[in-house]
Short mmCIF file of C-alpha atoms and ligand atoms in Angstrom, two decimals:
data_model
loop_
_atom_site.label_atom_id
_atom_site.label_comp_id
_atom_site.label_asym_id
_atom_site.label_seq_id
_atom_site.Cartn_x
_atom_site.Cartn_y
_atom_site.Cartn_z
CA MET A 1 -31.48 2.66 17.44
CA ALA A 2 -27.94 4.04 17.39
CA LYS A 3 -26.48 4.52 13.93
CA TYR A 4 -23.15 3.57 12.40
CA TYR A 5 -21.54 4.66 9.20
CA HIS A 6 -18.66 2.75 7.73
CA ILE A 7 -16.26 3.98 5.17
CA THR A 8 -14.23 1.63 3.04
CA THR A 9 -11.36 3.73 1.83
CA TYR A 10 -10.43 1.42 -1.03
CA GLY A 11 -12.72 -0.65 -3.16
CA CYS A 12 -10.92 -4.01 -3.41
CA GLN A 13 -13.22 -6.93 -2.68
CA MET A 14 -11.12 -8.10 0.22
CA ASN A 15 -11.56 -4.72 1.86
CA VAL A 16 -15.26 -4.49 1.02
CA HIS A 17 -15.84 -7.90 2.62
CA GLU A 18 -13.83 -6.91 5.69
CA SER A 19 -16.15 -3.92 6.04
CA GLU A 20 -19.03 -6.41 6.03
CA LYS A 21 -17.36 -8.08 9.01
CA ILE A 22 -17.10 -4.72 10.77
CA ALA A 23 -20.76 -4.07 9.96
CA GLY A 24 -21.62 -7.47 11.52
CA LEU A 25 -19.79 -6.60 14.72
CA LEU A 26 -21.48 -3.19 14.99
CA ASN A 27 -24.86 -4.72 14.25
CA GLU A 28 -24.41 -7.18 17.14
CA MET A 29 -23.76 -4.17 19.38
CA GLY A 30 -27.14 -2.73 18.40
CA TYR A 31 -26.01 -0.23 15.75
CA GLU A 32 -27.81 -0.01 12.43
CA CYS A 33 -26.29 1.28 9.22
CA CYS A 34 -26.98 4.81 7.99
CA ASP A 35 -25.88 6.35 4.72
CA ASP A 36 -25.08 9.85 5.95
CA VAL A 37 -22.16 10.29 8.29
CA GLN A 38 -23.83 13.42 9.75
CA ASN A 39 -26.40 11.11 11.44
CA ALA A 40 -23.89 8.55 12.69
CA ASP A 41 -23.13 7.79 16.34
CA ILE A 42 -20.10 5.86 15.23
CA ALA A 43 -18.00 6.08 12.06
CA VAL A 44 -15.54 3.32 11.21
CA PHE A 45 -12.87 3.66 8.53
CA ASN A 46 -11.52 0.51 6.97
CA THR A 47 -8.30 1.70 5.37
CA CYS A 48 -5.93 0.40 2.71
CA CYS A 49 -2.28 1.18 2.07
CA ILE A 50 -1.45 -0.85 -1.03
CA ARG A 51 -0.49 2.32 -2.91
CA GLU A 52 0.22 5.83 -1.73
CA ASN A 53 -3.00 7.22 -3.19
CA ALA A 54 -5.10 4.73 -1.17
CA GLU A 55 -3.30 5.92 1.95
CA ASN A 56 -3.78 9.61 1.06
CA HIS A 57 -7.44 8.93 0.41
CA ALA A 58 -7.81 7.49 3.93
CA PHE A 59 -6.01 10.47 5.51
CA GLY A 60 -8.22 12.87 3.54
CA ASN A 61 -11.42 11.13 4.63
CA ILE A 62 -10.46 11.05 8.29
CA GLY A 63 -9.48 14.75 8.11
CA MET A 64 -12.93 15.63 6.79
CA LEU A 65 -14.59 14.45 10.01
CA LYS A 66 -12.76 16.96 12.24
CA LYS A 67 -15.52 19.58 12.06
CA LEU A 68 -18.32 17.07 12.56
CA LYS A 69 -16.63 15.59 15.61
CA ALA A 70 -16.14 19.09 17.09
CA ASN A 71 -19.94 19.57 16.97
CA LYS A 72 -20.80 16.00 17.96
CA LYS A 73 -18.54 15.26 20.90
CA ASN A 74 -20.10 11.87 21.69
CA MET A 75 -19.65 10.51 18.22
CA ILE A 76 -17.03 7.75 18.08
CA ILE A 77 -14.54 7.64 15.21
CA ALA A 78 -12.64 4.38 14.74
CA VAL A 79 -9.90 3.67 12.20
CA GLY A 80 -8.71 0.17 11.27
CA GLY A 81 -7.36 -1.79 8.32
CA CYS A 82 -4.02 -2.12 6.53
CA LEU A 83 -2.90 1.48 7.06
CA THR A 84 -2.96 1.30 10.85
CA GLN A 85 -1.13 -2.06 10.84
CA GLN A 86 2.05 -0.55 9.34
CA ILE A 87 4.80 -0.04 11.89
CA GLY A 88 4.50 3.39 13.54
CA LYS A 89 1.40 4.45 11.55
CA ALA A 90 -1.02 4.25 14.50
CA ASP A 91 1.04 6.86 16.38
CA ILE A 92 1.27 9.10 13.33
CA LEU A 93 -2.51 8.85 12.92
CA HIS A 94 -3.10 9.63 16.59
CA LYS A 95 -0.86 12.74 16.44
CA LYS A 96 -2.36 13.99 13.19
CA PHE A 97 -5.98 13.29 14.17
CA PRO A 98 -6.21 13.46 17.99
CA TYR A 99 -10.02 13.36 17.72
CA VAL A 100 -9.97 9.74 16.47
CA ASP A 101 -11.23 7.59 19.37
CA VAL A 102 -10.22 4.06 18.42
CA ILE A 103 -7.31 2.83 16.29
CA PHE A 104 -7.11 -0.92 15.65
CA GLY A 105 -5.19 -3.17 13.25
CA THR A 106 -5.99 -5.99 10.83
CA HIS A 107 -5.27 -8.80 13.30
CA ASN A 108 -7.49 -7.56 16.14
CA LEU A 109 -10.55 -6.65 14.11
CA GLY A 110 -12.62 -9.06 16.23
CA LYS A 111 -11.97 -6.97 19.36
CA LEU A 112 -13.52 -3.81 17.93
CA LYS A 113 -16.55 -4.19 20.23
CA ASP A 114 -14.31 -4.26 23.34
CA TYR A 115 -12.45 -1.18 22.13
CA ILE A 116 -15.67 0.76 21.56
CA ILE A 117 -16.96 -0.17 25.03
CA LYS A 118 -13.59 0.78 26.55
CA LYS A 119 -13.65 4.15 24.81
CA GLN A 120 -17.20 4.88 26.01
CA SER A 121 -15.99 4.85 29.61
CA ASN A 122 -12.56 6.29 28.92
CA LYS A 123 -11.44 9.78 27.88
CA LYS A 124 -8.24 8.68 26.22
CA ALA A 125 -8.10 7.24 22.71
CA VAL A 126 -7.90 3.45 22.56
CA ILE A 127 -4.96 2.43 20.36
CA GLU A 128 -4.52 -1.32 19.99
CA ILE A 129 -2.45 -2.92 17.22
CA GLU A 130 -1.67 -6.61 17.55
CA GLU A 131 0.81 -8.92 15.85
CA ASP A 132 -0.22 -11.72 13.46
CA ASP A 133 -1.45 -14.68 15.53
CA GLY A 134 -2.88 -16.76 12.68
CA ASN A 135 -6.38 -15.33 13.17
CA LEU A 136 -9.07 -16.81 10.89
CA TYR A 137 -11.86 -14.53 12.18
CA GLU A 138 -14.30 -17.49 12.32
CA GLU A 139 -16.22 -15.93 15.21
CA ILE A 140 -17.28 -12.88 13.19
CA ARG A 141 -20.60 -12.99 11.35
CA SER A 142 -20.62 -10.67 8.36
CA LEU A 143 -23.49 -8.34 7.61
CA ARG A 144 -23.57 -8.77 3.86
CA THR A 145 -24.25 -5.75 1.69
CA SER A 146 -23.76 -7.02 -1.87
CA TYR A 147 -26.72 -9.36 -2.56
CA PRO A 148 -26.84 -11.36 -4.88
CA ASN A 149 -23.04 -11.49 -4.61
CA ALA A 150 -21.28 -12.85 -1.55
CA TRP A 151 -17.57 -12.86 -0.73
CA VAL A 152 -16.02 -15.76 1.15
CA ASN A 153 -12.43 -15.67 2.41
CA ILE A 154 -10.57 -18.93 1.92
CA THR A 155 -7.09 -17.71 2.85
CA TYR A 156 -5.74 -14.71 4.72
CA GLY A 157 -2.29 -13.14 4.49
CA CYS A 158 0.48 -13.76 2.00
CA ASN A 159 3.89 -15.46 1.97
CA ASN A 160 5.07 -14.28 -1.42
CA PHE A 161 6.85 -11.05 -0.56
CA CYS A 162 6.76 -9.52 -4.02
CA THR A 163 9.33 -6.80 -3.52
CA TYR A 164 6.93 -3.89 -4.20
CA CYS A 165 4.09 -5.13 -1.99
CA ILE A 166 3.15 -4.17 1.55
CA VAL A 167 0.46 -6.85 1.98
CA PRO A 168 2.62 -9.54 3.67
CA TYR A 169 3.70 -6.94 6.26
CA VAL A 170 0.20 -5.77 7.14
CA ARG A 171 -1.85 -8.95 6.63
CA GLY A 172 0.58 -11.49 8.09
CA ARG A 173 1.53 -14.98 6.96
CA GLU A 174 -0.69 -17.00 4.67
CA ARG A 175 -3.20 -19.20 6.47
CA SER A 176 -6.10 -21.24 5.12
CA ARG A 177 -9.55 -21.69 6.57
CA LYS A 178 -10.75 -25.25 7.07
CA SER A 179 -12.51 -26.58 3.97
CA LYS A 180 -15.45 -27.76 6.08
CA ASP A 181 -16.00 -24.17 7.32
CA ILE A 182 -15.80 -22.78 3.78
CA ILE A 183 -18.18 -25.42 2.40
CA SER A 184 -20.75 -24.86 5.13
CA GLU A 185 -20.57 -21.07 4.65
CA VAL A 186 -21.14 -21.43 0.90
CA LYS A 187 -24.00 -23.92 1.46
CA GLU A 188 -25.65 -21.46 3.82
CA LEU A 189 -25.23 -18.57 1.36
CA VAL A 190 -26.74 -20.59 -1.48
CA SER A 191 -29.67 -21.61 0.72
CA LEU A 192 -30.20 -17.93 1.56
CA GLY A 193 -30.48 -17.15 -2.15
CA TYR A 194 -27.04 -15.71 -2.96
CA LYS A 195 -26.30 -16.34 -6.64
CA GLU A 196 -22.63 -15.52 -7.04
CA ILE A 197 -19.97 -16.58 -4.56
CA THR A 198 -16.48 -15.15 -4.91
CA LEU A 199 -13.73 -16.95 -3.02
CA LEU A 200 -11.13 -14.51 -1.74
CA GLY A 201 -7.45 -14.82 -0.91
CA GLN A 202 -4.22 -13.02 -1.84
CA ASN A 203 -3.18 -16.23 -3.61
CA VAL A 204 -6.09 -18.67 -3.75
CA ASN A 205 -4.00 -21.26 -5.64
CA SER A 206 -1.88 -21.95 -2.60
CA TYR A 207 -4.98 -22.78 -0.52
CA GLY A 208 -4.17 -25.51 2.01
CA ASN A 209 -0.37 -25.31 1.60
CA GLY A 210 1.44 -26.57 4.67
CA THR A 211 -1.71 -28.28 6.04
CA ASP A 212 -3.45 -31.59 5.40
CA GLU A 213 -6.35 -29.74 3.75
CA ILE A 214 -7.61 -30.51 0.23
CA SER A 215 -6.09 -28.52 -2.66
CA PHE A 216 -7.70 -25.45 -4.24
CA PRO A 217 -8.97 -27.34 -7.33
CA GLU A 218 -10.47 -29.98 -5.00
CA LEU A 219 -12.12 -27.29 -2.90
CA LEU A 220 -13.60 -25.69 -6.03
CA ALA A 221 -14.95 -29.06 -7.21
CA GLU A 222 -16.60 -29.67 -3.83
CA LEU A 223 -18.19 -26.22 -3.86
CA ALA A 224 -19.40 -26.64 -7.43
CA ALA A 225 -21.16 -29.84 -6.34
CA ILE A 226 -23.45 -27.89 -3.97
CA GLU A 227 -26.98 -27.98 -5.31
CA GLY A 228 -28.71 -24.92 -6.72
CA LYS A 229 -28.13 -22.39 -9.48
CA PHE A 230 -25.25 -20.12 -8.58
CA ARG A 231 -21.88 -18.98 -9.92
CA LEU A 232 -18.45 -19.44 -8.42
CA ARG A 233 -15.57 -17.01 -8.92
CA PHE A 234 -12.24 -16.69 -7.19
CA MET A 235 -9.49 -14.13 -6.82
CA THR A 236 -6.56 -13.60 -6.80
CA SER A 237 -4.45 -16.28 -8.49
CA HIS A 238 -0.65 -16.16 -8.52
CA PRO A 239 0.70 -17.40 -11.87
CA LYS A 240 3.48 -19.43 -10.21
CA ASP A 241 0.87 -21.59 -8.44
CA PHE A 242 -1.66 -21.80 -11.26
CA SER A 243 -1.97 -25.50 -12.16
CA GLU A 244 -3.39 -27.53 -15.02
CA ASP A 245 -5.63 -29.25 -12.44
CA LEU A 246 -7.28 -25.90 -11.81
CA ALA A 247 -7.88 -25.37 -15.55
CA LYS A 248 -9.46 -28.85 -15.71
CA VAL A 249 -11.76 -28.15 -12.76
CA ILE A 250 -12.93 -24.89 -14.36
CA ALA A 251 -13.63 -26.77 -17.60
CA ALA A 252 -15.50 -29.58 -15.86
CA ASN A 253 -17.84 -27.47 -13.74
CA GLU A 254 -20.45 -25.22 -15.23
CA LYS A 255 -20.88 -23.23 -12.02
CA ILE A 256 -17.26 -22.05 -12.09
CA CYS A 257 -17.13 -18.95 -14.28
CA ASN A 258 -14.83 -19.06 -17.29
CA CYS A 259 -13.03 -16.00 -16.07
CA VAL A 260 -9.67 -15.88 -14.31
CA HIS A 261 -7.86 -12.94 -12.77
CA LEU A 262 -4.17 -13.72 -13.19
CA PRO A 263 -1.94 -10.74 -12.37
CA VAL A 264 1.21 -10.70 -14.51
CA GLN A 265 2.57 -7.31 -13.28
CA SER A 266 5.23 -7.01 -16.03
CA GLY A 267 6.29 -8.59 -19.30
CA SER A 268 10.02 -8.13 -18.68
CA ASP A 269 11.98 -11.03 -17.21
CA LYS A 270 14.43 -8.59 -15.61
CA ILE A 271 11.62 -6.75 -13.82
CA LEU A 272 9.73 -9.94 -12.89
CA LYS A 273 12.91 -11.21 -11.24
CA ALA A 274 13.42 -7.91 -9.38
CA MET A 275 9.78 -8.09 -8.29
CA ASN A 276 10.40 -11.62 -6.91
CA ARG A 277 7.45 -12.97 -8.88
CA ARG A 278 9.15 -16.33 -9.46
CA TYR A 279 8.05 -16.80 -13.09
CA MET A 280 9.27 -15.47 -16.42
CA ALA A 281 7.11 -13.96 -19.17
CA ALA A 282 7.29 -17.23 -21.15
CA ASP A 283 6.04 -19.21 -18.11
CA TYR A 284 3.06 -16.88 -17.87
CA ILE A 285 2.23 -17.35 -21.56
CA GLU A 286 2.53 -21.11 -21.10
CA LYS A 287 0.04 -21.02 -18.20
CA ILE A 288 -2.40 -19.05 -20.35
CA GLU A 289 -2.01 -21.61 -23.13
CA THR A 290 -2.71 -24.46 -20.69
CA LEU A 291 -5.77 -22.64 -19.40
CA LYS A 292 -7.04 -21.97 -22.93
CA LYS A 293 -6.42 -25.60 -23.94
CA HIS A 294 -9.02 -26.67 -21.36
CA VAL A 295 -11.22 -23.54 -21.31
CA PRO A 296 -10.93 -22.00 -24.80
CA ASP A 297 -13.40 -19.18 -24.13
CA CYS A 298 -11.87 -18.21 -20.77
CA ALA A 299 -11.73 -14.44 -20.13
CA ILE A 300 -8.43 -13.44 -18.59
CA THR A 301 -7.94 -10.28 -16.58
CA THR A 302 -4.74 -9.04 -15.02
CA ASP A 303 -2.89 -6.45 -12.94
CA LEU A 304 0.03 -4.51 -14.41
CA ILE A 305 2.59 -2.21 -12.83
CA VAL A 306 4.64 0.39 -14.71
CA GLY A 307 7.58 2.37 -13.35
CA PHE A 308 9.05 -0.31 -11.10
CA PRO A 309 12.68 0.66 -10.20
CA ASN A 310 15.06 0.34 -13.17
CA GLU A 311 12.27 -0.32 -15.68
CA SER A 312 13.86 0.65 -19.02
CA GLU A 313 12.06 1.46 -22.28
CA GLU A 314 12.84 -2.13 -23.39
CA ASP A 315 11.28 -3.54 -20.21
CA PHE A 316 8.17 -1.45 -20.73
CA ALA A 317 8.04 -2.54 -24.39
CA ALA A 318 8.11 -6.17 -23.17
CA THR A 319 5.02 -5.46 -21.03
CA MET A 320 3.24 -3.94 -24.03
CA GLU A 321 4.24 -6.98 -26.10
CA LEU A 322 2.89 -9.42 -23.53
CA VAL A 323 -0.39 -7.51 -23.27
CA ASN A 324 -0.64 -7.59 -27.07
CA LYS A 325 0.00 -11.30 -27.15
CA VAL A 326 -2.43 -12.35 -24.40
CA GLY A 327 -5.36 -10.07 -25.24
CA PHE A 328 -6.78 -9.45 -21.76
CA SER A 329 -10.49 -8.90 -21.46
CA SER A 330 -9.67 -6.14 -18.98
CA ALA A 331 -6.74 -5.12 -16.82
CA PHE A 332 -5.94 -2.91 -13.85
CA SER A 333 -2.87 -0.82 -14.63
CA PHE A 334 -0.98 0.83 -11.79
CA VAL A 335 1.96 3.18 -11.47
CA TYR A 336 4.49 1.65 -9.06
CA SER A 337 4.10 3.20 -5.65
CA LYS A 338 7.01 3.12 -3.21
CA ARG A 339 5.93 1.48 0.06
CA ASP A 340 8.13 1.96 3.12
CA GLY A 341 9.46 -1.29 4.54
CA THR A 342 9.38 -3.20 1.25
CA VAL A 343 12.53 -4.41 -0.53
CA ALA A 344 11.83 -2.33 -3.66
CA ALA A 345 11.63 0.89 -1.63
CA LYS A 346 15.38 0.58 -1.01
CA MET A 347 16.27 -0.07 -4.65
CA ASP A 348 18.23 2.46 -6.71
CA GLY A 349 16.81 3.49 -10.06
CA GLN A 350 13.40 4.80 -9.00
CA ILE A 351 11.56 5.99 -12.13
CA SER A 352 10.40 9.60 -12.49
CA GLU A 353 6.70 10.41 -12.25
CA GLU A 354 6.80 11.88 -15.74
CA ILE A 355 8.09 8.68 -17.36
CA SER A 356 5.70 6.49 -15.37
CA LYS A 357 2.77 8.66 -16.40
CA MET A 358 3.68 8.40 -20.07
CA ARG A 359 4.02 4.64 -19.80
CA ILE A 360 0.75 4.12 -17.97
CA MET A 361 -1.14 6.20 -20.52
CA LYS A 362 0.23 4.06 -23.37
CA LEU A 363 -0.59 0.88 -21.46
CA ILE A 364 -4.13 1.97 -20.59
CA ASP A 365 -4.70 2.89 -24.27
CA LEU A 366 -3.63 -0.58 -25.35
CA VAL A 367 -5.69 -2.37 -22.69
CA ASN A 368 -8.76 -0.25 -23.50
CA SER A 369 -8.46 -0.95 -27.20
CA GLN A 370 -8.36 -4.70 -26.47
CA THR A 371 -11.36 -4.41 -24.16
CA ARG A 372 -13.28 -2.46 -26.84
CA GLU A 373 -12.44 -5.03 -29.51
CA GLN A 374 -13.66 -7.87 -27.31
CA SER A 375 -16.83 -5.97 -26.38
CA LYS A 376 -17.71 -5.46 -30.05
CA LYS A 377 -17.84 -9.23 -30.55
CA TYR A 378 -20.84 -9.36 -28.19
CA ILE A 379 -23.13 -7.30 -30.44
CA ASN A 380 -26.24 -9.27 -31.51
CA LYS A 381 -25.29 -12.15 -29.20
CA THR A 382 -27.41 -13.28 -26.25
CA VAL A 383 -25.66 -13.74 -22.90
CA GLU A 384 -26.79 -14.97 -19.51
CA VAL A 385 -26.59 -12.15 -17.01
CA LEU A 386 -26.98 -12.16 -13.25
CA CYS A 387 -28.83 -8.94 -12.39
CA GLU A 388 -26.91 -7.26 -9.55
CA ASP A 389 -28.10 -3.73 -9.14
CA TYR A 390 -30.14 -0.78 -10.38
CA ASP A 391 -28.17 2.20 -11.66
CA LYS A 392 -30.20 5.24 -10.64
CA LYS A 393 -28.22 7.64 -12.84
CA LYS A 394 -28.69 5.55 -15.98
CA GLY A 395 -32.19 4.40 -15.02
CA LEU A 396 -31.14 0.86 -15.99
CA TYR A 397 -30.52 -2.45 -14.28
CA MET A 398 -27.01 -3.88 -14.45
CA GLY A 399 -25.44 -7.28 -14.14
CA ARG A 400 -22.53 -9.33 -15.44
CA ASP A 401 -22.12 -12.35 -17.65
CA GLU A 402 -19.89 -15.23 -16.60
CA TYR A 403 -16.89 -13.55 -18.27
CA GLY A 404 -17.31 -10.54 -15.98
CA ARG A 405 -18.67 -8.17 -18.67
CA MET A 406 -20.97 -5.48 -17.30
CA VAL A 407 -24.34 -5.43 -19.06
CA TYR A 408 -27.03 -2.72 -18.74
CA PHE A 409 -30.68 -3.28 -19.60
CA ASN A 410 -34.13 -1.87 -18.99
CA SER A 411 -36.87 -3.51 -16.93
CA GLU A 412 -40.16 -2.44 -15.40
CA THR A 413 -39.82 -4.98 -12.59
CA ASP A 414 -37.08 -5.54 -10.03
CA LEU A 415 -34.79 -8.24 -11.40
CA ILE A 416 -31.99 -8.11 -8.82
CA GLY A 417 -30.82 -11.65 -8.02
CA GLU A 418 -32.23 -13.20 -11.19
CA PHE A 419 -30.45 -14.85 -14.11
CA LEU A 420 -31.67 -13.47 -17.44
CA ASN A 421 -30.89 -13.74 -21.09
CA VAL A 422 -29.92 -10.40 -22.57
CA GLU A 423 -29.44 -9.70 -26.27
CA ILE A 424 -26.61 -7.21 -26.71
CA SER A 425 -27.34 -4.26 -28.95
CA SER A 426 -24.30 -2.04 -28.41
CA ALA A 427 -20.93 -1.96 -26.71
CA ASN A 428 -19.41 0.99 -24.92
CA GLY A 429 -15.82 0.13 -23.97
CA ILE A 430 -16.01 -2.21 -21.03
CA SER A 431 -19.80 -2.23 -20.70
CA LEU A 432 -22.59 -3.55 -22.91
CA LEU A 433 -26.17 -2.48 -23.51
CA GLY A 434 -28.93 -4.94 -24.30
CA LYS A 435 -32.51 -6.08 -24.06
CA VAL A 436 -33.96 -8.86 -21.91
CA VAL A 437 -35.24 -11.64 -24.18
N1 5AD B 501 2.62 -0.15 -6.40
C1 5AD B 501 1.75 -0.31 -7.44
N2 5AD B 501 0.90 -1.33 -7.53
C2 5AD B 501 0.91 -2.25 -6.54
N3 5AD B 501 0.18 -3.36 -6.34
C3 5AD B 501 0.56 -3.93 -5.18
N4 5AD B 501 1.53 -3.19 -4.60
C4 5AD B 501 1.76 -2.14 -5.43
C5 5AD B 501 2.65 -1.04 -5.39
N5 5AD B 501 3.51 -0.86 -4.39
C6 5AD B 501 -0.81 -3.84 -7.31
C7 5AD B 501 -0.42 -5.19 -7.91
C8 5AD B 501 -1.38 -6.14 -7.27
C9 5AD B 501 -2.61 -5.25 -7.06
C10 5AD B 501 -3.58 -5.73 -6.06
O1 5AD B 501 -2.05 -4.03 -6.63
O2 5AD B 501 -0.62 -5.10 -9.30
O3 5AD B 501 -1.67 -7.27 -8.08
FE1 SF4 B 502 1.37 -8.71 -2.64
FE2 SF4 B 502 2.65 -10.49 -4.19
FE3 SF4 B 502 1.25 -11.31 -2.01
FE4 SF4 B 502 -0.08 -10.37 -4.17
S1 SF4 B 502 1.21 -12.23 -4.10
S2 SF4 B 502 -0.46 -9.83 -2.00
S3 SF4 B 502 1.32 -8.78 -4.91
S4 SF4 B 502 3.08 -10.03 -2.01
#
């Protein structure tokens, strides 16, 4: 059987799940997955461009295949994803890497098979980027690679146009899948034995907007009513659309994890306004209070950006203050990365690398100390863990509790896909170590 190798050049769940769609398409064509690119008949890159380093990573990875392709002339190299969808990027890629055979965008992912067939009977590279046409990719069957976890898209695209963000330009306008399609996909996954379903969208809270579909809290309630033991998670939530109804649904349904990813980005009102986030720091705190009123033990995670244009020391101090106040269970902290075509890229007052680096180090220190403090509270407690994987390096199984904490433990038997009670003996920053009881 011919072999394929796919390379996700950025680890966000949206991208990982899209690679599962690519894997499904290749599988239908008769390719099976291999884990060494040297043995591959086809290599597909699923790229990301959210920050410059993700883009550089993709360029580096594609560059590394030059030698292999020179020795393996019939091997097909295809590049898709967010990077190729940016205006003019497909041509730049083609000039820089003339040995790449197929370049496709985010909107025409479903045509990858046609492009591969076309390339097989054609000397020239196939370069096809299409405009947003409201695609919901319903015809693609994913080849899932993350058992017992499964990702399910509920919306695609984004309408928010945060001024720093490239996503609305490369993923198109926000569109929602039909609730009946989502419900039947989740039912099928549960019947196949998947134990944790994560609903994906750039802004899951605006699910159904502009349609006669049910709301996001209603969708969650319907999914939680599906029989069987499984967990439900969702990401990402935009604070401006986070409602009390959602907090109530989380509280009322055991299957919905008490864990919410709610990116705040900054604690400064001036910067939030310049980012076009459409909430102020106080609104964010109010949302957290509403959430905690209904779900007191809810773990809250976030995304933070430092070094946005014109961010002063006072603005950065406001971010530190907000982080101090909320007490996130973990957070992703990023240095602002200028993305061509976005509103922020044209702003004066870009912050030097040196200042941004200093700020991010301080922020990461604060976030890590909060994470460590929260981890310590687990010691001697017993938590329910879904076993997800075996870590060969550590020689231990790993899983997560409902709050998203990573837990390592020993076992003689394969426990992947099982819910277990683990007594925590020690905490190491973000991860915990324990014993199955
Ligand atoms: N620079 C830095 N971080 C960014 N993000 C999105 N765009 C940028 C950018 N240009 C971050 C945001 C978002 C997360 C997915 O990536 O924090 O929530
Ligand atoms: Fe980007 Fe803002 Fe949309 Fe998130 S909500 S994808 S940060 S534009």
